[in-house]
CSV table of C-alpha atoms in Angstrom, one decimal:
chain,number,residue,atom,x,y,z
J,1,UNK,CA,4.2,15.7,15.0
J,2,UNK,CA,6.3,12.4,14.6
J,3,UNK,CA,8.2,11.8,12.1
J,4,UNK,CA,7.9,9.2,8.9
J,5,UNK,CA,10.5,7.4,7.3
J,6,UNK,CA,9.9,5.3,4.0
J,7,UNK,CA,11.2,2.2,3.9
J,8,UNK,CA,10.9,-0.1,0.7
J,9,UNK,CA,10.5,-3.7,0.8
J,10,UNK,CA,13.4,-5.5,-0.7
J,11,UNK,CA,13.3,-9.3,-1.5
J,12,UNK,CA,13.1,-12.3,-3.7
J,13,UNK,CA,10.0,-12.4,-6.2
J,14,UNK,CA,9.8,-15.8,-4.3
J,15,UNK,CA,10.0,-15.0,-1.2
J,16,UNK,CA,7.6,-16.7,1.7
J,17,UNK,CA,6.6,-13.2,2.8
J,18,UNK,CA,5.8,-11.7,-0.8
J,19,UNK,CA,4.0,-15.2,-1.4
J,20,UNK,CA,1.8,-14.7,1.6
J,21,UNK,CA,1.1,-11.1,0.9
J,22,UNK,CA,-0.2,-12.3,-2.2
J,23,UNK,CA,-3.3,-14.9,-0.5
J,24,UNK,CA,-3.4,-13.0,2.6
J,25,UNK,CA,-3.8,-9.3,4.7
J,26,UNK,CA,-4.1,-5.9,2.7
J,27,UNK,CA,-1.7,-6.2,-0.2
J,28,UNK,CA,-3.8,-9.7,-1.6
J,29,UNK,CA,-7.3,-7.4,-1.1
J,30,UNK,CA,-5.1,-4.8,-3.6
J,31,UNK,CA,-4.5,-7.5,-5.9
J,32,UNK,CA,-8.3,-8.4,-5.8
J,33,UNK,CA,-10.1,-4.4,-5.5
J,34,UNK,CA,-7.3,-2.7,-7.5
J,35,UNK,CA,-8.3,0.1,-4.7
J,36,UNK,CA,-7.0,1.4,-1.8
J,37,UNK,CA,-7.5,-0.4,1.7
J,38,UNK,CA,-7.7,2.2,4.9
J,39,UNK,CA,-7.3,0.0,8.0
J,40,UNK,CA,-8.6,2.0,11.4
J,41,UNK,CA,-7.0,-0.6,13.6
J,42,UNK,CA,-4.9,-3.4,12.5
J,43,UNK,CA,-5.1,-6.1,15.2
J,44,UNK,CA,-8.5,-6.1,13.9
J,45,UNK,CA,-8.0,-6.2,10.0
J,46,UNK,CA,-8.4,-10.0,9.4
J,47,UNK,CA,-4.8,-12.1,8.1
J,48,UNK,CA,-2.8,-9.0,9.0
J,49,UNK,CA,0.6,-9.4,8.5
J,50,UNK,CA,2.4,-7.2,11.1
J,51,UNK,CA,5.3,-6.1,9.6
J,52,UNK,CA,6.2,-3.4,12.7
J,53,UNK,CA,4.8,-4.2,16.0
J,54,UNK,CA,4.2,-0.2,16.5
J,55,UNK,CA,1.7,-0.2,13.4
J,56,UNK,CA,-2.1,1.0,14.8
J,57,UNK,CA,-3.6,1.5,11.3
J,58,UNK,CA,-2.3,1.7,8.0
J,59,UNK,CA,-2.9,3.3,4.8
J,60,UNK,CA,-1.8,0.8,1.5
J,61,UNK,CA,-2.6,2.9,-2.1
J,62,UNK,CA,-1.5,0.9,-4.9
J,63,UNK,CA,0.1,2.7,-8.0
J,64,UNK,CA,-0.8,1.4,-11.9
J,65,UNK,CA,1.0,2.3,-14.9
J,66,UNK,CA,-0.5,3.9,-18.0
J,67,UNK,CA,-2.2,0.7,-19.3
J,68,UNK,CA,-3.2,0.2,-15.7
J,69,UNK,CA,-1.4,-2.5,-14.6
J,70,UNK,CA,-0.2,-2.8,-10.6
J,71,UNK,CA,3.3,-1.3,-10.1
J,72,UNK,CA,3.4,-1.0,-6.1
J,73,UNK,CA,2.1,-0.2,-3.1
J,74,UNK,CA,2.4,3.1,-1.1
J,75,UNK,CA,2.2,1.4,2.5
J,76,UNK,CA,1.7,4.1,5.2
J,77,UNK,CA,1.5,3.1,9.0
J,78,UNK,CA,0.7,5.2,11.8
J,79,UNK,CA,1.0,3.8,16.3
J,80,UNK,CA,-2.6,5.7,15.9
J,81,UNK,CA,-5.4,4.6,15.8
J,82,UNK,CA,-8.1,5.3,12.7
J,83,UNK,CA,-5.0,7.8,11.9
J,84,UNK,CA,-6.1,8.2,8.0
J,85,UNK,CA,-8.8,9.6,6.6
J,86,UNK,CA,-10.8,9.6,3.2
J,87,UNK,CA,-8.9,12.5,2.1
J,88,UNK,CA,-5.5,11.5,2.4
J,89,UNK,CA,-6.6,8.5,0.6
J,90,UNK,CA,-8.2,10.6,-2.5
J,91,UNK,CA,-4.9,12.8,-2.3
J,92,UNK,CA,-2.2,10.3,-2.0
J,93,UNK,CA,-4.3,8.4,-5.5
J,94,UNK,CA,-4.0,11.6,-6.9
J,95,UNK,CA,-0.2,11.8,-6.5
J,96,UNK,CA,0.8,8.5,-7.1
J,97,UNK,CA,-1.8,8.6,-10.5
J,98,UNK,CA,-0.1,12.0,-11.6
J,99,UNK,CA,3.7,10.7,-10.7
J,100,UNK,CA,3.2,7.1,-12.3
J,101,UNK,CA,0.3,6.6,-14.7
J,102,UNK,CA,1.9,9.4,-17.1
J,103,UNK,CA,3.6,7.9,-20.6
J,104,UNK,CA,6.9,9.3,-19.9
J,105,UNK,CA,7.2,6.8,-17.0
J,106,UNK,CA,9.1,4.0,-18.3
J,107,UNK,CA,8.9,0.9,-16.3
């Protein structure tokens, strides 16, 4: 089994990279679905933004707030291919629903 490390993204609200995550690859499709994106491989996810060269596929699940409005992203990569399935997806929702669309959250 490898082993994961969590690492957030820290950076200007006006950085170039958080402006072209916004138009462009997985994060901008968030902002348009408000739904999860699974990518099986990424070289073939169209305006990927490779942020490790190791990344095969990737598992993004945004996280809303009680009134439903976007908070973050949960951005898992695997160097597997196709490494996430359905379930992890409907889990990892689950959590992040139960941890952060809960009242006693303050933002």
């Amino acid at each position: 089994m490898g082993s994961g490390r969590c690492r957030p993204w820290i950076g200007a609200r006006s950085s170039p990279v958080l402006q072209q995550l916004r138009t462009q690859g997985r994060f901008s499709r968030i902002l348009r679905t408000r739904s999860t994106v699974r990518v099986a491989d990424v070289h073939a996810f169209p305006d990927h933004i490779a942020c490790d060269a190791r990344s095969r596929s990737e598992l993004v699940v945004p996280f809303f707030d009680m009134t439903g409005d976007l908070r973050g992203v949960l951005d898992v990569d695997s160097p597997s291919l196709d490494a996430f399935s359905a379930h992890e997806a409907e889990v990892l929702e689950h959590i992040l629903r139960e941890a952060f669309g809960r009242r006693e959250v303050v933002w």
